[in-house]
């Protein structure tokens, strides 16, 4: 928990509940949800600690002692491989228990984690190793690093802020682990990574990600390649506050293309032990803020990281088979989602610039935005329960009529 | 209106009224009026929506379908020519009624205004043109653009935030239209425009603009050319909250100069159908935040745009006759007010840097700052009425003794 | 005093007192003390006005009429030499009493201080000189500059924000003046100055400065030269809110070095009329935020200037004898403390980045950090008294066991 602050904004929970209760289903949110730092603070205290998020690919901590510094919401964490088994990955808040300094300032590999300030050292499993100088009245066992709940699934590392508030991640692991391995994600390496800091509330980023109504006007490259085939849900987790949300969906690639490259031709080695291109695309959603798109020869990971009421980091990572050529040309691999995410950053920022106006009013979602609309309803239902403790029915997902022309919605939204 | 915010600062209207009531006439304002974001928020809600402001010159929307993106206080608006008549200019908040995106990201010309996000389109008169995908239960007639009150006068486009709170602009139009046309403003084109973002409260910008006591120490170029002749008021509007403020004044140019250039020699074609240089300068004030200075061969427009408690944009636009040479040298035209506004930006920012100190106390206005003093009193009287609803007498303008050495005060302040 | 603000944060004095009362002696502070703007505001109103700070060296105002613009906490002040005697130095807030403009925008020398805005002028002793245009009903005698309490001691200029709240500086002057003169500080000139803006709360900067436990891991250059000899206290002032804090301590330079240069060899002319290197280092603390380190041939001054809850300026100034060669190579003089302060900036910023985490908890100070621990306790005891008016016992300094390996603690902390 955040320390008590002495000067606090007058935060009106009743006013927030009122605002939630005034919501008209099928319409976008009231302005305050997109711009108000006080609502972000509520989300930070109540909603974010209930979410599992993708923080790394297992190849980033390849050997015992490998550690990396990564972002989990507004927190910097250290992800460490502490043993030789695949699942021997832990994470800690990047805070020395001596005086609170950042412990690791860059990625590395070491037998111990050593603070650069006063050289206090910690074992890979988090316990304080240092004994010298620790005052006698202090129990060093109580000075271990603050743990970050962590789980590995099919080559991906998921984390959450607080053990006490997180839903059980096991149903997600069971549902997705096989599929992720089939896609070869557990035997992949990173071909590229790029960050797209977006000046917009995280919900505008997600709303955009959950619909492809905008694809024709906004994404000519993506629309040409990708936006013609419907998704079929393979599996989906129930969602809600107490249960981890997940989903798998699959569709064919349009026009007989082998993969999602500019010309449809292969861009890397086949993944997951495949012997041939399967002509399809598989999407995975892991919680509400992490997404995976896999085709036969490469995989794209998406991390959405809320940073403030008006700032969200979007991190895209491209995976290929670990045995792909060392000098492979990565441009054809990263091209489509780089072009598309640059466009998304712009349209979402324009959306943010508009909703701040005194003329903004909630507008109607169309049928092509039903996953976005459902996300918004789910978010409000979660927030209401978290603030009041009262469980309302909550929205129920109505499977939409099959249709083409969608980018990501049916694939990424789990119900 | 701004959406409800959930975390609000404790805003003490009573404390603000107290601060107003403690004001000593003839002295500068208490520090809070120059730096406190809460007072800016009061102004944003109460005072700005009562002001008409200059937003464009008519030549910027020359033909049916021409549209431009401009700033009106903290709002981005679209100014559109929707028909062939001179007055066929409308303005809209730059917010799509679908999801709230910015609708236009740059100036252009088009038959319809089309949102880049999902391609919703609007007629030039603001109605939603799109029907496809609009949910059946939603009336498209209710999804027209949010209008910005707009009025054309003598080639200038004025706007205000809200119809309901604006005073009637008709008296201003009737009083100034002829004079602006006499100056040729309706048949002008833009020779130059420059923005001077100023890190100071907007009232410090206006206080500086309303006195020329500082001209001798701060503006050597301006003082040499311009600061020796008294103004004569030609017309003035009553001002106050319910009535639009305006003014016209006139003076001779010092030393037999033809125009306000460095050497007094012509800088462009004569404007307004003149056959000779008339040796004079005419000033117009349009509301409290927009000013026009006209000499025989060019015109200078000033827009003061409050952006936050400590930031104000000053935009200066130079006009010449539309039939002036296409390759005319504009440096001699823009020289004087560019030099002078750069100097004003610096002295006003130094003023802002001083008033933030714990040592700042209100200081006495001299007789040479009587228009500044009157502006401050009028502002306080307006604010008090807006907050309490109680009408006090309000300040009454006492025509000052004629004197020379003034820059702008008698000309620009209307009573 | 700061003007009334109309929108104020709800500031909970009771919550702050609670937080102070929950403090566990021997542990670092709760997070809020390092990040909360509301606590900084308390410090700004209550604690800073009780502190004397070093603002300049006397050589910066060498002659009558010399004036310099400097920073005192969040205020810009003008330090002026108004007469020919050594102690004829005054300081004023940099605010014109006419309209509040900054009066001086750079250092200079003049018979009068003249405001660039409207040319109001002030005598070197602060009185308004201008009479022309001052309204008749206003007494010009009441429009003198707002004075900053100032005192010269051994070539240094100390200032504080408010006469009414500052402790008597006389005990400090009496205790340190001779020692500073012995070091030749009154006959020195500036060889270099550098600012190290540090993104951290000022208390983290001071906590770091008061201990040398971090020197071995963080300061290899300093540790090699400097960190092996114990300090001996020569004099110390009582500290606390009502009494000015000061201290003098002395130690030998390690390994027979003459001075604190990389190779131990002389870097400038001997200071203070010395005829030989004395092999020692003398430290002076002046209040809680200013420090002086003197060796035989150069002196280093430290000013810590809190700027916000998360920003502190550290200014380091190097002095040498005024008769040193004009073209002396200053790199060997500035080298050690420049290298070390760059390192301190980084480790303190990493500390600040860690304490902001939700995982931060107060940690235990070791015996090597006892001066840091004492500073923290003193700070809390001061703050509690300032907020409640209740005097508690307050911490009592226990002289630590002699030990080597310390950088600055025993030297700089006065009890």
mmCIF file of C-alpha atoms in Angstrom, chain A residues 102-407:
data_model
loop_
_atom_site.group_PDB
_atom_site.id
_atom_site.type_symbol
_atom_site.label_atom_id
_atom_site.label_comp_id
_atom_site.label_asym_id
_atom_site.label_seq_id
_atom_site.Cartn_x
_atom_site.Cartn_y
_atom_site.Cartn_z
ATOM 1 C CA UNK A 102 16.778 1.152 -6.414
ATOM 2 C CA UNK A 103 18.641 -2.118 -6.204
ATOM 3 C CA UNK A 104 19.291 -2.865 -9.877
ATOM 4 C CA UNK A 105 19.747 -0.107 -12.402
ATOM 5 C CA UNK A 106 20.178 -2.339 -15.449
ATOM 6 C CA UNK A 107 19.820 -5.955 -16.588
ATOM 7 C CA UNK A 108 22.611 -8.375 -15.672
ATOM 8 C CA UNK A 109 23.646 -11.716 -14.270
ATOM 9 C CA UNK A 110 24.995 -12.319 -10.807
ATOM 10 C CA UNK A 111 25.111 -14.733 -7.924
ATOM 11 C CA UNK A 112 23.693 -12.079 -5.599
ATOM 12 C CA UNK A 113 21.732 -8.877 -6.135
ATOM 13 C CA UNK A 114 23.928 -6.100 -4.727
ATOM 14 C CA UNK A 115 22.684 -2.590 -3.979
ATOM 15 C CA UNK A 116 25.046 0.034 -5.442
ATOM 16 C CA UNK A 117 24.419 2.424 -2.525
ATOM 17 C CA UNK A 118 25.779 0.611 0.558
ATOM 18 C CA UNK A 119 26.445 -2.791 -1.011
ATOM 19 C CA UNK A 120 23.730 -4.692 0.805
ATOM 20 C CA UNK A 121 23.293 -7.999 -1.021
ATOM 21 C CA UNK A 122 20.375 -10.361 -1.517
ATOM 22 C CA UNK A 123 20.136 -13.981 -2.641
ATOM 23 C CA UNK A 124 18.381 -14.741 -5.922
ATOM 24 C CA UNK A 125 15.521 -16.034 -3.812
ATOM 25 C CA UNK A 126 15.137 -12.634 -2.148
ATOM 26 C CA UNK A 127 16.594 -13.113 1.338
ATOM 27 C CA UNK A 128 19.070 -10.589 2.728
ATOM 28 C CA UNK A 129 22.572 -12.048 2.529
ATOM 29 C CA UNK A 130 24.341 -9.147 4.281
ATOM 30 C CA UNK A 131 24.902 -9.481 8.016
ATOM 31 C CA UNK A 132 27.732 -7.011 8.650
ATOM 32 C CA UNK A 133 26.557 -3.727 10.137
ATOM 33 C CA UNK A 134 22.899 -4.772 10.424
ATOM 34 C CA UNK A 135 21.903 -3.478 13.867
ATOM 35 C CA UNK A 136 21.664 -6.177 16.500
ATOM 36 C CA UNK A 137 18.051 -5.463 17.367
ATOM 37 C CA UNK A 138 16.981 -6.003 13.753
ATOM 38 C CA UNK A 139 16.140 -9.462 12.400
ATOM 39 C CA UNK A 140 17.804 -9.822 8.984
ATOM 40 C CA UNK A 141 15.167 -12.383 8.040
ATOM 41 C CA UNK A 142 12.668 -9.555 7.971
ATOM 42 C CA UNK A 143 14.783 -7.586 5.530
ATOM 43 C CA UNK A 144 14.264 -9.771 2.472
ATOM 44 C CA UNK A 145 13.118 -8.191 -0.774
ATOM 45 C CA UNK A 146 9.445 -7.415 -1.252
ATOM 46 C CA UNK A 147 8.124 -10.151 -3.541
ATOM 47 C CA UNK A 148 6.064 -9.636 -6.697
ATOM 48 C CA UNK A 149 3.644 -12.490 -7.439
ATOM 49 C CA UNK A 150 4.979 -14.241 -10.550
ATOM 50 C CA UNK A 151 3.898 -17.090 -12.779
ATOM 51 C CA UNK A 152 5.359 -18.619 -15.932
ATOM 52 C CA UNK A 153 3.098 -19.815 -18.696
ATOM 53 C CA UNK A 154 4.266 -21.206 -22.035
ATOM 54 C CA UNK A 155 7.402 -19.085 -22.115
ATOM 55 C CA UNK A 156 5.797 -15.914 -20.830
ATOM 56 C CA UNK A 157 6.294 -14.327 -17.410
ATOM 57 C CA UNK A 158 3.210 -12.851 -15.756
ATOM 58 C CA UNK A 159 3.249 -10.669 -12.647
ATOM 59 C CA UNK A 160 0.779 -8.851 -10.438
ATOM 60 C CA UNK A 161 1.167 -6.233 -7.734
ATOM 61 C CA UNK A 162 -0.181 -7.949 -4.637
ATOM 62 C CA UNK A 163 -0.717 -11.589 -3.724
ATOM 63 C CA UNK A 164 -3.647 -10.737 -1.475
ATOM 64 C CA UNK A 165 -5.761 -9.107 -4.155
ATOM 65 C CA UNK A 166 -4.889 -11.088 -7.285
ATOM 66 C CA UNK A 167 -7.262 -13.722 -8.638
ATOM 67 C CA UNK A 168 -5.986 -17.268 -8.957
ATOM 68 C CA UNK A 169 -3.945 -17.440 -12.164
ATOM 69 C CA UNK A 170 -4.122 -21.242 -12.421
ATOM 70 C CA UNK A 171 -7.159 -21.394 -14.767
ATOM 71 C CA UNK A 172 -5.320 -19.124 -17.217
ATOM 72 C CA UNK A 173 -2.184 -21.248 -17.009
ATOM 73 C CA UNK A 174 -4.129 -24.415 -17.661
ATOM 74 C CA UNK A 175 -6.093 -22.933 -20.522
ATOM 75 C CA UNK A 176 -3.251 -21.189 -22.352
ATOM 76 C CA UNK A 177 -0.046 -23.066 -21.608
ATOM 77 C CA UNK A 178 -0.559 -25.725 -24.263
ATOM 78 C CA UNK A 179 -1.624 -23.275 -26.925
ATOM 79 C CA UNK A 180 1.317 -20.978 -26.271
ATOM 80 C CA UNK A 181 3.703 -23.932 -26.496
ATOM 81 C CA UNK A 182 2.038 -25.092 -29.717
ATOM 82 C CA UNK A 183 2.883 -21.696 -31.105
ATOM 83 C CA UNK A 184 6.510 -22.228 -30.053
ATOM 84 C CA UNK A 185 6.549 -19.320 -27.649
ATOM 85 C CA UNK A 186 8.459 -21.352 -25.059
ATOM 86 C CA UNK A 187 11.257 -21.909 -27.577
ATOM 87 C CA UNK A 188 11.403 -18.432 -29.019
ATOM 88 C CA UNK A 189 13.780 -15.513 -28.851
ATOM 89 C CA UNK A 190 13.143 -11.793 -29.158
ATOM 90 C CA UNK A 191 13.550 -10.349 -32.659
ATOM 91 C CA UNK A 192 12.578 -6.803 -31.731
ATOM 92 C CA UNK A 193 10.933 -4.612 -29.145
ATOM 93 C CA UNK A 194 9.596 -1.113 -29.341
ATOM 94 C CA UNK A 195 7.846 1.181 -26.896
ATOM 95 C CA UNK A 196 5.032 3.516 -27.975
ATOM 96 C CA UNK A 197 4.418 5.973 -25.137
ATOM 97 C CA UNK A 198 0.887 7.201 -25.741
ATOM 98 C CA UNK A 199 -0.507 10.419 -24.250
ATOM 99 C CA UNK A 200 -3.922 9.001 -23.457
ATOM 100 C CA UNK A 201 -5.755 7.277 -20.650
ATOM 101 C CA UNK A 202 -5.190 3.517 -20.685
ATOM 102 C CA UNK A 203 -8.904 2.855 -21.263
ATOM 103 C CA UNK A 204 -8.785 4.770 -24.548
ATOM 104 C CA UNK A 205 -5.864 2.550 -25.559
ATOM 105 C CA UNK A 206 -7.825 -0.595 -24.709
ATOM 106 C CA UNK A 207 -11.026 0.692 -26.294
ATOM 107 C CA UNK A 208 -9.121 1.231 -29.516
ATOM 108 C CA UNK A 209 -7.461 -2.195 -29.308
ATOM 109 C CA UNK A 210 -10.814 -3.938 -28.873
ATOM 110 C CA UNK A 211 -12.406 -2.786 -32.132
ATOM 111 C CA UNK A 212 -11.534 -2.772 -35.810
ATOM 112 C CA UNK A 213 -14.230 -0.379 -36.990
ATOM 113 C CA UNK A 214 -11.396 2.139 -37.298
ATOM 114 C CA UNK A 215 -9.157 -0.187 -39.324
ATOM 115 C CA UNK A 216 -10.350 0.799 -42.759
ATOM 116 C CA UNK A 217 -9.951 4.581 -42.265
ATOM 117 C CA UNK A 218 -6.942 4.420 -39.957
ATOM 118 C CA UNK A 219 -4.867 1.346 -40.863
ATOM 119 C CA UNK A 220 -4.577 0.907 -44.643
ATOM 120 C CA UNK A 221 -1.664 -1.568 -44.378
ATOM 121 C CA UNK A 222 -3.294 -3.675 -41.688
ATOM 122 C CA UNK A 223 -6.655 -3.549 -43.410
ATOM 123 C CA UNK A 224 -5.156 -4.817 -46.653
ATOM 124 C CA UNK A 225 -3.448 -7.749 -44.946
ATOM 125 C CA UNK A 226 -5.517 -8.688 -42.059
ATOM 126 C CA UNK A 227 -8.976 -7.399 -41.576
ATOM 127 C CA UNK A 228 -11.146 -9.676 -43.619
ATOM 128 C CA UNK A 229 -11.531 -12.899 -41.751
ATOM 129 C CA UNK A 230 -13.713 -13.546 -38.716
ATOM 130 C CA UNK A 231 -12.318 -14.934 -35.469
ATOM 131 C CA UNK A 232 -13.520 -18.122 -33.836
ATOM 132 C CA UNK A 233 -13.283 -18.354 -30.087
ATOM 133 C CA UNK A 234 -11.353 -21.443 -28.993
ATOM 134 C CA UNK A 235 -11.448 -20.903 -25.251
ATOM 135 C CA UNK A 236 -12.248 -18.093 -22.880
ATOM 136 C CA UNK A 237 -12.034 -17.455 -19.169
ATOM 137 C CA UNK A 238 -14.938 -15.980 -17.276
ATOM 138 C CA UNK A 239 -13.391 -12.666 -16.316
ATOM 139 C CA UNK A 240 -14.627 -10.514 -13.511
ATOM 140 C CA UNK A 241 -12.780 -9.471 -10.417
ATOM 141 C CA UNK A 242 -12.375 -12.839 -8.740
ATOM 142 C CA UNK A 243 -11.470 -14.825 -11.805
ATOM 143 C CA UNK A 244 -8.606 -14.276 -14.135
ATOM 144 C CA UNK A 245 -9.602 -13.251 -17.635
ATOM 145 C CA UNK A 246 -8.152 -15.048 -20.656
ATOM 146 C CA UNK A 247 -9.039 -16.069 -24.175
ATOM 147 C CA UNK A 248 -7.890 -17.898 -27.270
ATOM 148 C CA UNK A 249 -9.267 -17.296 -30.741
ATOM 149 C CA UNK A 250 -8.256 -18.290 -34.202
ATOM 150 C CA UNK A 251 -8.852 -17.189 -37.755
ATOM 151 C CA UNK A 252 -7.534 -17.826 -41.260
ATOM 152 C CA UNK A 253 -5.143 -15.434 -42.855
ATOM 153 C CA UNK A 254 -6.825 -13.674 -45.743
ATOM 154 C CA UNK A 255 -6.108 -14.509 -49.378
ATOM 155 C CA UNK A 256 -4.006 -17.598 -48.955
ATOM 156 C CA UNK A 257 -1.105 -15.732 -47.370
ATOM 157 C CA UNK A 258 1.345 -17.822 -45.420
ATOM 158 C CA UNK A 259 2.039 -15.235 -42.791
ATOM 159 C CA UNK A 260 1.241 -11.610 -41.899
ATOM 160 C CA UNK A 261 4.021 -10.029 -43.919
ATOM 161 C CA UNK A 262 3.638 -7.374 -46.585
ATOM 162 C CA UNK A 263 3.673 -9.914 -49.426
ATOM 163 C CA UNK A 264 2.378 -12.886 -47.449
ATOM 164 C CA UNK A 265 5.672 -14.740 -47.849
ATOM 165 C CA UNK A 266 7.607 -16.298 -44.913
ATOM 166 C CA UNK A 267 9.693 -13.985 -42.737
ATOM 167 C CA UNK A 268 11.381 -16.481 -40.401
ATOM 168 C CA UNK A 269 11.783 -20.147 -39.483
ATOM 169 C CA UNK A 270 8.600 -22.095 -38.700
ATOM 170 C CA UNK A 271 7.836 -22.095 -34.981
ATOM 171 C CA UNK A 272 6.506 -24.701 -32.550
ATOM 172 C CA UNK A 273 7.912 -27.678 -34.420
ATOM 173 C CA UNK A 274 5.654 -27.007 -37.412
ATOM 174 C CA UNK A 275 6.504 -28.632 -40.705
ATOM 175 C CA UNK A 276 4.327 -26.319 -42.806
ATOM 176 C CA UNK A 277 2.560 -22.945 -42.747
ATOM 177 C CA UNK A 278 -0.918 -23.464 -41.335
ATOM 178 C CA UNK A 279 -2.496 -20.368 -42.906
ATOM 179 C CA UNK A 280 -3.938 -19.198 -39.599
ATOM 180 C CA UNK A 281 -3.489 -16.669 -36.816
ATOM 181 C CA UNK A 282 -4.036 -17.369 -33.128
ATOM 182 C CA UNK A 283 -4.683 -14.725 -30.522
ATOM 183 C CA UNK A 284 -4.307 -15.043 -26.785
ATOM 184 C CA UNK A 285 -5.474 -12.588 -24.164
ATOM 185 C CA UNK A 286 -3.790 -12.790 -20.759
ATOM 186 C CA UNK A 287 -5.726 -10.695 -18.300
ATOM 187 C CA UNK A 288 -7.046 -7.334 -19.454
ATOM 188 C CA UNK A 289 -3.815 -5.655 -20.489
ATOM 189 C CA UNK A 290 -1.684 -8.249 -22.304
ATOM 190 C CA UNK A 291 -2.169 -9.787 -25.736
ATOM 191 C CA UNK A 292 -0.379 -12.234 -28.004
ATOM 192 C CA UNK A 293 -0.796 -12.735 -31.766
ATOM 193 C CA UNK A 294 0.852 -15.808 -33.267
ATOM 194 C CA UNK A 295 1.259 -16.898 -36.872
ATOM 195 C CA UNK A 296 3.339 -19.768 -38.169
ATOM 196 C CA UNK A 297 6.698 -17.993 -38.230
ATOM 197 C CA UNK A 298 6.492 -15.139 -35.700
ATOM 198 C CA UNK A 299 4.634 -13.931 -32.647
ATOM 199 C CA UNK A 300 3.740 -10.413 -31.456
ATOM 200 C CA UNK A 301 3.323 -9.535 -27.759
ATOM 201 C CA UNK A 302 1.467 -6.447 -26.532
ATOM 202 C CA UNK A 303 1.826 -4.916 -23.072
ATOM 203 C CA UNK A 304 -0.407 -1.976 -22.118
ATOM 204 C CA UNK A 305 1.026 -0.156 -19.095
ATOM 205 C CA UNK A 306 -1.077 2.620 -17.502
ATOM 206 C CA UNK A 307 1.290 5.367 -16.262
ATOM 207 C CA UNK A 308 -1.025 8.222 -15.302
ATOM 208 C CA UNK A 309 -4.537 9.464 -16.004
ATOM 209 C CA UNK A 310 -3.319 10.655 -19.397
ATOM 210 C CA UNK A 311 -0.312 8.455 -20.219
ATOM 211 C CA UNK A 312 -0.026 4.815 -21.249
ATOM 212 C CA UNK A 313 2.999 2.892 -22.439
ATOM 213 C CA UNK A 314 2.387 0.353 -25.174
ATOM 214 C CA UNK A 315 5.247 -2.104 -25.565
ATOM 215 C CA UNK A 316 5.344 -4.422 -28.574
ATOM 216 C CA UNK A 317 7.729 -7.392 -28.685
ATOM 217 C CA UNK A 318 8.317 -9.620 -31.687
ATOM 218 C CA UNK A 319 9.331 -13.286 -31.159
ATOM 219 C CA UNK A 320 10.831 -15.746 -33.598
ATOM 220 C CA UNK A 321 12.090 -19.293 -33.214
ATOM 221 C CA UNK A 322 15.268 -19.416 -31.155
ATOM 222 C CA UNK A 323 17.028 -21.303 -33.954
ATOM 223 C CA UNK A 324 16.271 -18.707 -36.609
ATOM 224 C CA UNK A 325 19.312 -17.280 -38.406
ATOM 225 C CA UNK A 326 21.312 -14.945 -36.198
ATOM 226 C CA UNK A 327 21.455 -12.322 -38.946
ATOM 227 C CA UNK A 328 17.829 -12.567 -39.998
ATOM 228 C CA UNK A 329 16.273 -9.395 -41.471
ATOM 229 C CA UNK A 330 13.762 -8.337 -38.808
ATOM 230 C CA UNK A 331 12.167 -5.486 -40.762
ATOM 231 C CA UNK A 332 9.606 -7.721 -42.543
ATOM 232 C CA UNK A 333 8.723 -9.273 -39.156
ATOM 233 C CA UNK A 334 8.113 -6.045 -37.272
ATOM 234 C CA UNK A 335 6.726 -4.036 -40.192
ATOM 235 C CA UNK A 336 2.975 -4.564 -39.867
ATOM 236 C CA UNK A 337 2.526 -4.032 -36.158
ATOM 237 C CA UNK A 338 5.020 -1.207 -36.054
ATOM 238 C CA UNK A 339 3.176 0.683 -38.794
ATOM 239 C CA UNK A 340 -0.140 -0.102 -37.142
ATOM 240 C CA UNK A 341 0.893 0.797 -33.592
ATOM 241 C CA UNK A 342 2.354 4.118 -34.730
ATOM 242 C CA UNK A 343 -1.049 4.817 -36.297
ATOM 243 C CA UNK A 344 -2.869 3.681 -33.165
ATOM 244 C CA UNK A 345 -0.742 5.972 -31.010
ATOM 245 C CA UNK A 346 -1.792 8.933 -33.155
ATOM 246 C CA UNK A 347 -5.507 8.164 -33.308
ATOM 247 C CA UNK A 348 -5.695 7.389 -29.599
ATOM 248 C CA UNK A 349 -3.879 10.632 -28.784
ATOM 249 C CA UNK A 350 -6.310 12.526 -31.023
ATOM 250 C CA UNK A 351 -9.122 10.804 -29.166
ATOM 251 C CA UNK A 352 -7.600 11.939 -25.861
ATOM 252 C CA UNK A 353 -7.236 15.484 -27.180
ATOM 253 C CA UNK A 354 -10.927 15.536 -28.063
ATOM 254 C CA UNK A 355 -12.388 14.036 -24.891
ATOM 255 C CA UNK A 356 -10.773 16.773 -22.803
ATOM 256 C CA UNK A 357 -13.052 19.408 -24.367
ATOM 257 C CA UNK A 358 -16.009 20.929 -22.541
ATOM 258 C CA UNK A 359 -17.990 19.859 -25.627
ATOM 259 C CA UNK A 360 -17.275 16.158 -25.155
ATOM 260 C CA UNK A 361 -20.315 14.013 -24.398
ATOM 261 C CA UNK A 362 -20.457 10.201 -24.282
ATOM 262 C CA UNK A 363 -21.215 8.905 -27.789
ATOM 263 C CA UNK A 364 -22.874 5.695 -28.983
ATOM 264 C CA UNK A 365 -20.829 2.584 -29.671
ATOM 265 C CA UNK A 366 -21.820 0.884 -32.906
ATOM 266 C CA UNK A 367 -22.321 -2.867 -33.309
ATOM 267 C CA UNK A 368 -18.759 -2.989 -34.658
ATOM 268 C CA UNK A 369 -17.522 -1.777 -31.266
ATOM 269 C CA UNK A 370 -19.349 -4.284 -29.094
ATOM 270 C CA UNK A 371 -16.203 -5.644 -27.482
ATOM 271 C CA UNK A 372 -15.162 -2.117 -26.599
ATOM 272 C CA UNK A 373 -18.584 -1.465 -25.165
ATOM 273 C CA UNK A 374 -18.406 -4.690 -23.163
ATOM 274 C CA UNK A 375 -14.964 -3.807 -21.824
ATOM 275 C CA UNK A 376 -16.265 -0.442 -20.636
ATOM 276 C CA UNK A 377 -19.230 -2.029 -18.898
ATOM 277 C CA UNK A 378 -17.026 -4.636 -17.250
ATOM 278 C CA UNK A 379 -14.640 -1.970 -16.063
ATOM 279 C CA UNK A 380 -17.475 0.039 -14.489
ATOM 280 C CA UNK A 381 -18.983 -3.029 -12.891
ATOM 281 C CA UNK A 382 -15.565 -3.954 -11.414
ATOM 282 C CA UNK A 383 -14.967 -0.441 -10.136
ATOM 283 C CA UNK A 384 -18.385 -0.215 -8.537
ATOM 284 C CA UNK A 385 -17.874 -3.495 -6.710
ATOM 285 C CA UNK A 386 -14.395 -2.462 -5.569
ATOM 286 C CA UNK A 387 -15.620 0.862 -4.197
ATOM 287 C CA UNK A 388 -18.888 -0.192 -2.621
ATOM 288 C CA UNK A 389 -18.422 -3.902 -1.982
ATOM 289 C CA UNK A 390 -21.855 -4.411 -3.587
ATOM 290 C CA UNK A 391 -22.014 -7.042 -6.284
ATOM 291 C CA UNK A 392 -24.395 -6.124 -9.107
ATOM 292 C CA UNK A 393 -25.221 -8.497 -11.919
ATOM 293 C CA UNK A 394 -22.512 -7.083 -14.132
ATOM 294 C CA UNK A 395 -22.568 -7.215 -17.885
ATOM 295 C CA UNK A 396 -23.043 -10.515 -19.688
ATOM 296 C CA UNK A 397 -21.282 -10.982 -22.966
ATOM 297 C CA UNK A 398 -23.611 -11.621 -25.924
ATOM 298 C CA UNK A 399 -21.739 -13.391 -28.661
ATOM 299 C CA UNK A 400 -21.923 -11.079 -31.635
ATOM 300 C CA UNK A 401 -23.113 -12.141 -35.040
ATOM 301 C CA UNK A 402 -20.257 -13.469 -37.162
ATOM 302 C CA UNK A 403 -18.895 -10.796 -39.401
ATOM 303 C CA UNK A 404 -15.806 -9.939 -41.288
ATOM 304 C CA UNK A 405 -13.821 -6.749 -41.302
ATOM 305 C CA UNK A 406 -12.754 -6.998 -37.691
ATOM 306 C CA UNK A 407 -9.229 -6.638 -36.499
#
